[in-house]
Amino acid sequence: MAFPAPGLPARVRIHEVGARDGLQNEKTTVPTDVKVELIRRLAAAGLTSIEATSFVHPRWVPQLADAEELFPQVRDVAAEVPVLVPNERGLDRALALGARRIAVFGSATETFAAKNLNRTVDGLLAMFAPVVARAKAEGVHVRGYLSMCFGDPWEGPVPLARAVEVAGALMDLGCDELSLGDTIGVATPGHVRALLTALNERGVATSALGVHFHDTYGQALANTLAALQHGVSTVDASAGGLGGCPYAESATGNLATEDLVWMLHGLGIETGVDLDRLIATSVWLSGHLGRPSPSRTVRALSPQEQ
Ligand code: MG
């Protein structure tokens, strides 16, 4: 039974990141055929936007080194299958395989950009400029990710003005949408609302914004609700909570798609997702990863398998 609350979107587009953001942060490298089946199962469970892989150099992310082999096998599933591209070389590889939606991955902070992306923030923006321009010229949809929007493991809290500045710069490159990442999970609902408001004041429309929360401090759903109340209707999540947080060994990482779906359906918000099929997918994948899903909803609804 659903109990709708006022002021929320009627429908939410869930951007499923488990196969890319999730698996790239798992210790285990999953075989290609398992990834293909994962993406097909996610589509069959009703997810309509499934980030499939990353065309990053295999040396950087060995878990996703099979992008060339994987992508042609999932290109035609009944869902959008965006891929991450780090630079023009990655774009070339993605376009050669027929990718129609790409994503670039930036950082609001210099330390994360330097340590994880090997560039300055301005260097990243300069690297993305021709990627976005060429993609747009080809009619390819571009999502920008902005990581460390709220806090950074080395720098601490990130000033609103800083997040807004880099977010605005990414949108000015021509991105169609922007996903605001709370990469270490430190955001709280008022902070979310403040950042969204500040972005609107910078001229970024709420309809172009998605949110990407991590549950490290147990705030992911509260933050999601704050974003929905602001009018956001694109929410990133990872099936089964795939992808531990690389900055905190014992903590959970990405918001689990099942936990998100439980809340959205409880609010009467349409997602198109069949929760039972999604849970069955996460339980099946847990068998391949050798560990139970950290999703509360998966655990609650499949105690015998977990
Ligand atoms: Mg993430």
PDB file of C-alpha atoms and ligand atoms in Angstrom:
ATOM      1  CA  MET A   1       0.000   0.000   0.000  1.00  0.00           C
ATOM      2  CA  ALA A   2       1.282   3.437  -0.907  1.00  0.00           C
ATOM      3  CA  PHE A   3       0.947   6.593   1.137  1.00  0.00           C
ATOM      4  CA  PRO A   4       1.708   9.520  -1.179  1.00  0.00           C
ATOM      5  CA  ALA A   5       3.213  12.681   0.274  1.00  0.00           C
ATOM      6  CA  PRO A   6       2.661  16.124  -1.233  1.00  0.00           C
ATOM      7  CA  GLY A   7       5.185  17.924  -3.382  1.00  0.00           C
ATOM      8  CA  LEU A   8       6.971  14.896  -4.817  1.00  0.00           C
ATOM      9  CA  PRO A   9       7.432  13.861  -8.458  1.00  0.00           C
ATOM     10  CA  ALA A  10       4.925  11.315  -9.810  1.00  0.00           C
ATOM     11  CA  ARG A  11       7.686   9.289 -11.398  1.00  0.00           C
ATOM     12  CA  VAL A  12      11.409   8.893 -10.745  1.00  0.00           C
ATOM     13  CA  ARG A  13      13.976   7.784 -13.284  1.00  0.00           C
ATOM     14  CA  ILE A  14      16.414   5.511 -11.514  1.00  0.00           C
ATOM     15  CA  HIS A  15      19.877   5.611 -13.049  1.00  0.00           C
ATOM     16  CA  GLU A  16      21.273   2.181 -12.221  1.00  0.00           C
ATOM     17  CA  VAL A  17      25.036   2.303 -11.636  1.00  0.00           C
ATOM     18  CA  GLY A  18      25.728  -1.167 -10.219  1.00  0.00           C
ATOM     19  CA  ALA A  19      27.352  -2.623 -13.324  1.00  0.00           C
ATOM     20  CA  ARG A  20      29.809   0.285 -13.621  1.00  0.00           C
ATOM     21  CA  ASP A  21      30.228   2.285 -10.388  1.00  0.00           C
ATOM     22  CA  GLY A  22      29.374  -0.770  -8.291  1.00  0.00           C
ATOM     23  CA  LEU A  23      31.581  -3.366  -9.947  1.00  0.00           C
ATOM     24  CA  GLN A  24      34.540  -1.019 -10.387  1.00  0.00           C
ATOM     25  CA  ASN A  25      34.639  -0.676  -6.597  1.00  0.00           C
ATOM     26  CA  GLU A  26      34.272  -4.378  -5.827  1.00  0.00           C
ATOM     27  CA  LYS A  27      37.405  -6.361  -5.005  1.00  0.00           C
ATOM     28  CA  THR A  28      36.229  -9.286  -7.126  1.00  0.00           C
ATOM     29  CA  THR A  29      36.433  -8.983 -10.905  1.00  0.00           C
ATOM     30  CA  VAL A  30      33.222 -10.409 -12.281  1.00  0.00           C
ATOM     31  CA  PRO A  31      33.395 -12.482 -15.512  1.00  0.00           C
ATOM     32  CA  THR A  32      32.004 -10.798 -18.622  1.00  0.00           C
ATOM     33  CA  ASP A  33      29.170 -13.277 -19.079  1.00  0.00           C
ATOM     34  CA  VAL A  34      27.985 -12.596 -15.522  1.00  0.00           C
ATOM     35  CA  LYS A  35      28.025  -8.848 -16.184  1.00  0.00           C
ATOM     36  CA  VAL A  36      26.020  -9.363 -19.368  1.00  0.00           C
ATOM     37  CA  GLU A  37      23.468 -11.399 -17.491  1.00  0.00           C
ATOM     38  CA  LEU A  38      23.371  -8.786 -14.714  1.00  0.00           C
ATOM     39  CA  ILE A  39      22.556  -6.000 -17.177  1.00  0.00           C
ATOM     40  CA  ARG A  40      19.932  -8.114 -18.929  1.00  0.00           C
ATOM     41  CA  ARG A  41      18.328  -8.998 -15.598  1.00  0.00           C
ATOM     42  CA  LEU A  42      18.317  -5.349 -14.531  1.00  0.00           C
ATOM     43  CA  ALA A  43      16.552  -4.392 -17.760  1.00  0.00           C
ATOM     44  CA  ALA A  44      14.087  -7.234 -17.293  1.00  0.00           C
ATOM     45  CA  ALA A  45      13.399  -5.943 -13.774  1.00  0.00           C
ATOM     46  CA  GLY A  46      12.255  -2.668 -15.348  1.00  0.00           C
ATOM     47  CA  LEU A  47      15.275  -0.416 -14.966  1.00  0.00           C
ATOM     48  CA  THR A  48      15.399   1.929 -17.950  1.00  0.00           C
ATOM     49  CA  SER A  49      18.794   3.575 -17.506  1.00  0.00           C
ATOM     50  CA  ILE A  50      21.625   1.135 -16.817  1.00  0.00           C
ATOM     51  CA  GLU A  51      25.205   2.374 -16.872  1.00  0.00           C
ATOM     52  CA  ALA A  52      26.969  -0.546 -18.487  1.00  0.00           C
ATOM     53  CA  THR A  53      30.723  -0.053 -18.201  1.00  0.00           C
ATOM     54  CA  SER A  54      33.609   2.377 -18.548  1.00  0.00           C
ATOM     55  CA  PHE A  55      35.980   2.908 -21.452  1.00  0.00           C
ATOM     56  CA  VAL A  56      38.720   3.933 -19.077  1.00  0.00           C
ATOM     57  CA  HIS A  57      42.195   2.509 -19.684  1.00  0.00           C
ATOM     58  CA  PRO A  58      42.138  -1.118 -18.434  1.00  0.00           C
ATOM     59  CA  ARG A  59      45.209  -0.473 -16.274  1.00  0.00           C
ATOM     60  CA  TRP A  60      43.263   2.053 -14.174  1.00  0.00           C
ATOM     61  CA  VAL A  61      40.169  -0.048 -13.613  1.00  0.00           C
ATOM     62  CA  PRO A  62      40.944  -3.717 -14.257  1.00  0.00           C
ATOM     63  CA  GLN A  63      37.425  -4.706 -13.098  1.00  0.00           C
ATOM     64  CA  LEU A  64      36.043  -3.072 -16.263  1.00  0.00           C
ATOM     65  CA  ALA A  65      38.824  -4.042 -18.672  1.00  0.00           C
ATOM     66  CA  ASP A  66      36.326  -6.043 -20.753  1.00  0.00           C
ATOM     67  CA  ALA A  67      34.306  -3.021 -21.951  1.00  0.00           C
ATOM     68  CA  GLU A  68      34.908  -3.808 -25.639  1.00  0.00           C
ATOM     69  CA  GLU A  69      33.736  -7.373 -25.197  1.00  0.00           C
ATOM     70  CA  LEU A  70      30.826  -6.485 -22.921  1.00  0.00           C
ATOM     71  CA  PHE A  71      29.192  -3.512 -24.586  1.00  0.00           C
ATOM     72  CA  PRO A  72      28.139  -5.145 -27.891  1.00  0.00           C
ATOM     73  CA  GLN A  73      26.378  -7.846 -25.853  1.00  0.00           C
ATOM     74  CA  VAL A  74      24.214  -5.367 -23.920  1.00  0.00           C
ATOM     75  CA  ARG A  75      23.832  -2.565 -26.474  1.00  0.00           C
ATOM     76  CA  ASP A  76      20.398  -3.755 -27.529  1.00  0.00           C
ATOM     77  CA  VAL A  77      18.766  -4.465 -24.170  1.00  0.00           C
ATOM     78  CA  ALA A  78      15.437  -2.690 -23.573  1.00  0.00           C
ATOM     79  CA  ALA A  79      17.038   0.163 -21.624  1.00  0.00           C
ATOM     80  CA  GLU A  80      19.395   3.040 -22.147  1.00  0.00           C
ATOM     81  CA  VAL A  81      22.947   1.785 -21.572  1.00  0.00           C
ATOM     82  CA  PRO A  82      25.241   4.773 -21.064  1.00  0.00           C
ATOM     83  CA  VAL A  83      28.977   4.226 -20.705  1.00  0.00           C
ATOM     84  CA  LEU A  84      31.615   6.231 -18.888  1.00  0.00           C
ATOM     85  CA  VAL A  85      34.367   7.741 -21.033  1.00  0.00           C
ATOM     86  CA  PRO A  86      37.394   9.399 -19.430  1.00  0.00           C
ATOM     87  CA  ASN A  87      38.796  11.201 -22.487  1.00  0.00           C
ATOM     88  CA  GLU A  88      38.719  11.371 -26.286  1.00  0.00           C
ATOM     89  CA  ARG A  89      40.330   7.963 -26.651  1.00  0.00           C
ATOM     90  CA  GLY A  90      37.548   6.493 -24.524  1.00  0.00           C
ATOM     91  CA  LEU A  91      34.977   8.348 -26.603  1.00  0.00           C
ATOM     92  CA  ASP A  92      36.459   6.894 -29.791  1.00  0.00           C
ATOM     93  CA  ARG A  93      36.173   3.383 -28.365  1.00  0.00           C
ATOM     94  CA  ALA A  94      32.586   3.950 -27.202  1.00  0.00           C
ATOM     95  CA  LEU A  95      31.414   5.529 -30.465  1.00  0.00           C
ATOM     96  CA  ALA A  96      33.048   2.750 -32.507  1.00  0.00           C
ATOM     97  CA  LEU A  97      30.797   0.291 -30.678  1.00  0.00           C
ATOM     98  CA  GLY A  98      27.657   2.347 -31.195  1.00  0.00           C
ATOM     99  CA  ALA A  99      27.270   3.976 -27.773  1.00  0.00           C
ATOM    100  CA  ARG A 100      24.538   6.642 -27.828  1.00  0.00           C
ATOM    101  CA  ARG A 101      24.858   7.880 -24.272  1.00  0.00           C
ATOM    102  CA  ILE A 102      28.086   8.678 -22.472  1.00  0.00           C
ATOM    103  CA  ALA A 103      29.151  10.078 -19.134  1.00  0.00           C
ATOM    104  CA  VAL A 104      32.215  12.031 -18.024  1.00  0.00           C
ATOM    105  CA  PHE A 105      33.448  11.997 -14.441  1.00  0.00           C
ATOM    106  CA  GLY A 106      34.665  15.189 -12.796  1.00  0.00           C
ATOM    107  CA  SER A 107      35.485  16.322  -9.276  1.00  0.00           C
ATOM    108  CA  ALA A 108      34.553  19.373  -7.243  1.00  0.00           C
ATOM    109  CA  THR A 109      37.825  19.156  -5.311  1.00  0.00           C
ATOM    110  CA  GLU A 110      41.456  19.372  -6.363  1.00  0.00           C
ATOM    111  CA  THR A 111      42.694  16.623  -4.050  1.00  0.00           C
ATOM    112  CA  PHE A 112      40.297  13.971  -5.347  1.00  0.00           C
ATOM    113  CA  ALA A 113      40.967  15.101  -8.921  1.00  0.00           C
ATOM    114  CA  ALA A 114      44.716  14.755  -8.357  1.00  0.00           C
ATOM    115  CA  LYS A 115      44.661  11.486  -6.420  1.00  0.00           C
ATOM    116  CA  ASN A 116      41.980   9.615  -8.350  1.00  0.00           C
ATOM    117  CA  LEU A 117      41.759  11.241 -11.751  1.00  0.00           C
ATOM    118  CA  ASN A 118      45.367  12.375 -12.135  1.00  0.00           C
ATOM    119  CA  ARG A 119      44.471  15.903 -13.236  1.00  0.00           C
ATOM    120  CA  THR A 120      43.667  19.321 -11.837  1.00  0.00           C
ATOM    121  CA  VAL A 121      39.984  20.277 -11.896  1.00  0.00           C
ATOM    122  CA  ASP A 122      40.685  22.673 -14.766  1.00  0.00           C
ATOM    123  CA  GLY A 123      42.699  19.957 -16.486  1.00  0.00           C
ATOM    124  CA  LEU A 124      39.699  17.626 -16.282  1.00  0.00           C
ATOM    125  CA  LEU A 125      37.383  20.272 -17.711  1.00  0.00           C
ATOM    126  CA  ALA A 126      39.838  20.919 -20.553  1.00  0.00           C
ATOM    127  CA  MET A 127      40.009  17.177 -21.241  1.00  0.00           C
ATOM    128  CA  PHE A 128      36.196  16.866 -21.277  1.00  0.00           C
ATOM    129  CA  ALA A 129      35.541  19.869 -23.516  1.00  0.00           C
ATOM    130  CA  PRO A 130      36.308  18.103 -26.829  1.00  0.00           C
ATOM    131  CA  VAL A 131      34.677  14.882 -25.559  1.00  0.00           C
ATOM    132  CA  VAL A 132      31.385  16.648 -24.866  1.00  0.00           C
ATOM    133  CA  ALA A 133      31.555  18.731 -28.042  1.00  0.00           C
ATOM    134  CA  ARG A 134      32.181  15.720 -30.264  1.00  0.00           C
ATOM    135  CA  ALA A 135      29.524  13.641 -28.511  1.00  0.00           C
ATOM    136  CA  LYS A 136      26.933  16.398 -28.886  1.00  0.00           C
ATOM    137  CA  ALA A 137      27.848  16.836 -32.563  1.00  0.00           C
ATOM    138  CA  GLU A 138      27.076  13.133 -33.013  1.00  0.00           C
ATOM    139  CA  GLY A 139      23.748  13.457 -31.210  1.00  0.00           C
ATOM    140  CA  VAL A 140      25.026  11.478 -28.234  1.00  0.00           C
ATOM    141  CA  HIS A 141      23.514  12.238 -24.814  1.00  0.00           C
ATOM    142  CA  VAL A 142      26.064  13.385 -22.222  1.00  0.00           C
ATOM    143  CA  ARG A 143      25.810  12.990 -18.485  1.00  0.00           C
ATOM    144  CA  GLY A 144      28.307  14.762 -16.283  1.00  0.00           C
ATOM    145  CA  TYR A 145      29.247  13.351 -12.909  1.00  0.00           C
ATOM    146  CA  LEU A 146      30.476  15.696 -10.258  1.00  0.00           C
ATOM    147  CA  SER A 147      32.048  13.760  -7.411  1.00  0.00           C
ATOM    148  CA  MET A 148      32.849  15.192  -3.961  1.00  0.00           C
ATOM    149  CA  CYS A 149      30.050  17.775  -4.099  1.00  0.00           C
ATOM    150  CA  PHE A 150      29.534  17.767  -0.343  1.00  0.00           C
ATOM    151  CA  GLY A 151      32.701  16.533   1.305  1.00  0.00           C
ATOM    152  CA  ASP A 152      36.131  15.271   0.388  1.00  0.00           C
ATOM    153  CA  PRO A 153      38.115  12.681   2.404  1.00  0.00           C
ATOM    154  CA  TRP A 154      41.213  14.898   2.387  1.00  0.00           C
ATOM    155  CA  GLU A 155      39.816  18.416   2.218  1.00  0.00           C
ATOM    156  CA  GLY A 156      36.782  18.013   4.477  1.00  0.00           C
ATOM    157  CA  PRO A 157      33.547  19.884   3.793  1.00  0.00           C
ATOM    158  CA  VAL A 158      33.269  21.307   0.288  1.00  0.00           C
ATOM    159  CA  PRO A 159      32.030  24.929   0.107  1.00  0.00           C
ATOM    160  CA  LEU A 160      28.757  25.349  -1.799  1.00  0.00           C
ATOM    161  CA  ALA A 161      30.368  27.973  -4.029  1.00  0.00           C
ATOM    162  CA  ARG A 162      33.066  25.508  -5.043  1.00  0.00           C
ATOM    163  CA  ALA A 163      30.613  22.738  -5.979  1.00  0.00           C
ATOM    164  CA  VAL A 164      28.458  25.247  -7.864  1.00  0.00           C
ATOM    165  CA  GLU A 165      31.448  26.636  -9.770  1.00  0.00           C
ATOM    166  CA  VAL A 166      32.575  23.259 -11.090  1.00  0.00           C
ATOM    167  CA  ALA A 167      29.012  22.043 -11.686  1.00  0.00           C
ATOM    168  CA  GLY A 168      28.298  25.176 -13.690  1.00  0.00           C
ATOM    169  CA  ALA A 169      31.484  24.684 -15.701  1.00  0.00           C
ATOM    170  CA  LEU A 170      30.464  21.105 -16.556  1.00  0.00           C
ATOM    171  CA  MET A 171      27.021  22.271 -17.685  1.00  0.00           C
ATOM    172  CA  ASP A 172      28.626  25.066 -19.722  1.00  0.00           C
ATOM    173  CA  LEU A 173      30.588  22.406 -21.635  1.00  0.00           C
ATOM    174  CA  GLY A 174      27.223  21.155 -22.931  1.00  0.00           C
ATOM    175  CA  CYS A 175      26.317  18.267 -20.636  1.00  0.00           C
ATOM    176  CA  ASP A 176      22.647  17.293 -20.881  1.00  0.00           C
ATOM    177  CA  GLU A 177      22.427  16.303 -17.251  1.00  0.00           C
ATOM    178  CA  LEU A 178      24.561  16.449 -14.149  1.00  0.00           C
ATOM    179  CA  SER A 179      24.742  13.883 -11.373  1.00  0.00           C
ATOM    180  CA  LEU A 180      25.716  15.378  -8.016  1.00  0.00           C
ATOM    181  CA  GLY A 181      27.847  12.875  -6.144  1.00  0.00           C
ATOM    182  CA  ASP A 182      28.158  12.581  -2.389  1.00  0.00           C
ATOM    183  CA  THR A 183      31.096  10.263  -2.868  1.00  0.00           C
ATOM    184  CA  ILE A 184      31.880   9.766   0.824  1.00  0.00           C
ATOM    185  CA  GLY A 185      28.295   9.910   2.047  1.00  0.00           C
ATOM    186  CA  VAL A 186      28.650  12.863   4.420  1.00  0.00           C
ATOM    187  CA  ALA A 187      25.798  15.026   3.109  1.00  0.00           C
ATOM    188  CA  THR A 188      22.703  15.736   5.185  1.00  0.00           C
ATOM    189  CA  PRO A 189      19.297  16.842   3.833  1.00  0.00           C
ATOM    190  CA  GLY A 190      19.673  20.576   4.452  1.00  0.00           C
ATOM    191  CA  HIS A 191      23.012  20.547   2.647  1.00  0.00           C
ATOM    192  CA  VAL A 192      21.367  18.834  -0.330  1.00  0.00           C
ATOM    193  CA  ARG A 193      18.644  21.448  -0.447  1.00  0.00           C
ATOM    194  CA  ALA A 194      21.190  24.265  -0.162  1.00  0.00           C
ATOM    195  CA  LEU A 195      23.300  22.924  -3.029  1.00  0.00           C
ATOM    196  CA  LEU A 196      20.287  22.415  -5.298  1.00  0.00           C
ATOM    197  CA  THR A 197      19.062  25.948  -4.556  1.00  0.00           C
ATOM    198  CA  ALA A 198      22.515  27.393  -5.217  1.00  0.00           C
ATOM    199  CA  LEU A 199      22.700  25.523  -8.532  1.00  0.00           C
ATOM    200  CA  ASN A 200      19.300  26.878  -9.559  1.00  0.00           C
ATOM    201  CA  GLU A 201      20.592  30.377  -8.763  1.00  0.00           C
ATOM    202  CA  ARG A 202      23.583  29.650 -11.039  1.00  0.00           C
ATOM    203  CA  GLY A 203      21.086  28.893 -13.832  1.00  0.00           C
ATOM    204  CA  VAL A 204      21.162  25.087 -13.690  1.00  0.00           C
ATOM    205  CA  ALA A 205      17.602  23.773 -13.971  1.00  0.00           C
ATOM    206  CA  THR A 206      16.462  21.126 -11.493  1.00  0.00           C
ATOM    207  CA  SER A 207      15.280  19.016 -14.445  1.00  0.00           C
ATOM    208  CA  ALA A 208      18.935  18.674 -15.532  1.00  0.00           C
ATOM    209  CA  LEU A 209      20.061  17.434 -12.113  1.00  0.00           C
ATOM    210  CA  GLY A 210      20.358  13.948 -10.703  1.00  0.00           C
ATOM    211  CA  VAL A 211      21.605  12.904  -7.288  1.00  0.00           C
ATOM    212  CA  HIS A 212      24.103  10.206  -6.399  1.00  0.00           C
ATOM    213  CA  PHE A 213      24.181   9.404  -2.716  1.00  0.00           C
ATOM    214  CA  HIS A 214      26.250   7.011  -0.681  1.00  0.00           C
ATOM    215  CA  ASP A 215      24.929   5.488   2.513  1.00  0.00           C
ATOM    216  CA  THR A 216      28.163   5.634   4.494  1.00  0.00           C
ATOM    217  CA  TYR A 217      26.544   7.652   7.300  1.00  0.00           C
ATOM    218  CA  GLY A 218      23.033   6.265   6.781  1.00  0.00           C
ATOM    219  CA  GLN A 219      21.850   9.473   5.111  1.00  0.00           C
ATOM    220  CA  ALA A 220      21.258   8.340   1.529  1.00  0.00           C
ATOM    221  CA  LEU A 221      17.465   7.995   1.662  1.00  0.00           C
ATOM    222  CA  ALA A 222      16.969  11.113   3.765  1.00  0.00           C
ATOM    223  CA  ASN A 223      19.068  13.028   1.264  1.00  0.00           C
ATOM    224  CA  THR A 224      17.118  11.501  -1.616  1.00  0.00           C
ATOM    225  CA  LEU A 225      13.827  12.619  -0.088  1.00  0.00           C
ATOM    226  CA  ALA A 226      15.199  16.148   0.296  1.00  0.00           C
ATOM    227  CA  ALA A 227      16.173  16.131  -3.386  1.00  0.00           C
ATOM    228  CA  LEU A 228      12.736  14.830  -4.430  1.00  0.00           C
ATOM    229  CA  GLN A 229      11.079  17.568  -2.398  1.00  0.00           C
ATOM    230  CA  HIS A 230      13.180  20.051  -4.356  1.00  0.00           C
ATOM    231  CA  GLY A 231      11.878  18.589  -7.621  1.00  0.00           C
ATOM    232  CA  VAL A 232      14.719  16.263  -8.602  1.00  0.00           C
ATOM    233  CA  SER A 233      13.404  13.189 -10.431  1.00  0.00           C
ATOM    234  CA  THR A 234      16.607  11.385 -11.453  1.00  0.00           C
ATOM    235  CA  VAL A 235      18.229   9.314  -8.726  1.00  0.00           C
ATOM    236  CA  ASP A 236      21.336   7.136  -9.051  1.00  0.00           C
ATOM    237  CA  ALA A 237      21.415   3.826  -7.221  1.00  0.00           C
ATOM    238  CA  SER A 238      23.264   0.531  -7.331  1.00  0.00           C
ATOM    239  CA  ALA A 239      21.521  -2.849  -7.355  1.00  0.00           C
ATOM    240  CA  GLY A 240      22.054  -4.621  -4.057  1.00  0.00           C
ATOM    241  CA  GLY A 241      24.228  -1.704  -2.900  1.00  0.00           C
ATOM    242  CA  LEU A 242      27.072  -2.936  -5.116  1.00  0.00           C
ATOM    243  CA  GLY A 243      30.356  -1.165  -4.646  1.00  0.00           C
ATOM    244  CA  GLY A 244      31.827  -0.793  -1.215  1.00  0.00           C
ATOM    245  CA  CYS A 245      33.047   2.652  -0.340  1.00  0.00           C
ATOM    246  CA  PRO A 246      36.775   2.724  -1.190  1.00  0.00           C
ATOM    247  CA  TYR A 247      37.429   5.348   1.514  1.00  0.00           C
ATOM    248  CA  ALA A 248      35.942   3.485   4.455  1.00  0.00           C
ATOM    249  CA  GLU A 249      36.563  -0.265   4.558  1.00  0.00           C
ATOM    250  CA  SER A 250      33.585  -1.295   6.653  1.00  0.00           C
ATOM    251  CA  ALA A 251      31.064   1.208   5.378  1.00  0.00           C
ATOM    252  CA  THR A 252      28.459   0.751   2.723  1.00  0.00           C
ATOM    253  CA  GLY A 253      28.869   2.629  -0.517  1.00  0.00           C
ATOM    254  CA  ASN A 254      26.224   3.381  -3.090  1.00  0.00           C
ATOM    255  CA  LEU A 255      22.572   3.718  -2.157  1.00  0.00           C
ATOM    256  CA  ALA A 256      21.012   0.322  -2.909  1.00  0.00           C
ATOM    257  CA  THR A 257      18.426   0.399  -5.683  1.00  0.00           C
ATOM    258  CA  GLU A 258      16.144  -1.901  -3.682  1.00  0.00           C
ATOM    259  CA  ASP A 259      16.152   0.466  -0.688  1.00  0.00           C
ATOM    260  CA  LEU A 260      15.356   3.368  -3.015  1.00  0.00           C
ATOM    261  CA  VAL A 261      12.557   1.470  -4.753  1.00  0.00           C
ATOM    262  CA  TRP A 262      11.041   0.478  -1.412  1.00  0.00           C
ATOM    263  CA  MET A 263      10.797   4.125  -0.385  1.00  0.00           C
ATOM    264  CA  LEU A 264       9.589   5.396  -3.765  1.00  0.00           C
ATOM    265  CA  HIS A 265       6.884   2.757  -4.102  1.00  0.00           C
ATOM    266  CA  GLY A 266       5.820   3.391  -0.519  1.00  0.00           C
ATOM    267  CA  LEU A 267       5.348   7.025  -1.509  1.00  0.00           C
ATOM    268  CA  GLY A 268       3.317   6.004  -4.556  1.00  0.00           C
ATOM    269  CA  ILE A 269       6.044   7.188  -6.929  1.00  0.00           C
ATOM    270  CA  GLU A 270       6.310   5.215 -10.169  1.00  0.00           C
ATOM    271  CA  THR A 271       9.655   3.685 -11.098  1.00  0.00           C
ATOM    272  CA  GLY A 272       8.704   0.887 -13.497  1.00  0.00           C
ATOM    273  CA  VAL A 273      10.820  -1.467 -11.392  1.00  0.00           C
ATOM    274  CA  ASP A 274       9.677  -4.927 -10.320  1.00  0.00           C
ATOM    275  CA  LEU A 275      11.213  -5.082  -6.830  1.00  0.00           C
ATOM    276  CA  ASP A 276      11.015  -8.872  -6.525  1.00  0.00           C
ATOM    277  CA  ARG A 277      12.886  -9.405  -9.795  1.00  0.00           C
ATOM    278  CA  LEU A 278      15.469  -6.844  -8.770  1.00  0.00           C
ATOM    279  CA  ILE A 279      16.047  -8.512  -5.409  1.00  0.00           C
ATOM    280  CA  ALA A 280      16.356 -11.904  -7.101  1.00  0.00           C
ATOM    281  CA  THR A 281      19.031 -10.365  -9.336  1.00  0.00           C
ATOM    282  CA  SER A 282      21.002  -9.017  -6.385  1.00  0.00           C
ATOM    283  CA  VAL A 283      20.780 -12.326  -4.532  1.00  0.00           C
ATOM    284  CA  TRP A 284      21.983 -14.130  -7.660  1.00  0.00           C
ATOM    285  CA  LEU A 285      24.903 -11.700  -8.030  1.00  0.00           C
ATOM    286  CA  SER A 286      25.814 -12.047  -4.346  1.00  0.00           C
ATOM    287  CA  GLY A 287      26.536 -15.691  -5.107  1.00  0.00           C
ATOM    288  CA  HIS A 288      29.118 -14.608  -7.692  1.00  0.00           C
ATOM    289  CA  LEU A 289      30.674 -12.002  -5.388  1.00  0.00           C
ATOM    290  CA  GLY A 290      30.789 -14.343  -2.403  1.00  0.00           C
ATOM    291  CA  ARG A 291      29.248 -11.871   0.001  1.00  0.00           C
ATOM    292  CA  PRO A 292      25.707 -10.899   0.959  1.00  0.00           C
ATOM    293  CA  SER A 293      24.148  -7.692  -0.315  1.00  0.00           C
ATOM    294  CA  PRO A 294      24.424  -4.783   2.127  1.00  0.00           C
ATOM    295  CA  SER A 295      20.943  -3.608   1.056  1.00  0.00           C
ATOM    296  CA  ARG A 296      18.530  -3.586   3.999  1.00  0.00           C
ATOM    297  CA  THR A 297      15.632  -4.294   1.656  1.00  0.00           C
ATOM    298  CA  VAL A 298      17.367  -7.240   0.011  1.00  0.00           C
ATOM    299  CA  ARG A 299      18.134  -8.665   3.447  1.00  0.00           C
ATOM    300  CA  ALA A 300      14.611  -8.098   4.727  1.00  0.00           C
ATOM    301  CA  LEU A 301      12.906  -9.706   1.748  1.00  0.00           C
ATOM    302  CA  SER A 302      15.285 -12.613   1.097  1.00  0.00           C
ATOM    303  CA  PRO A 303      16.421 -13.845   4.547  1.00  0.00           C
ATOM    304  CA  GLN A 304      16.739 -17.455   3.448  1.00  0.00           C
ATOM    305  CA  GLU A 305      19.246 -16.692   0.666  1.00  0.00           C
ATOM    306  CA  GLN A 306      21.284 -14.243   2.736  1.00  0.00           C
TER     307      GLN A 306
HETATM  308 MG    MG B   1      28.906   5.882  -6.325  1.00  0.00          MG
END
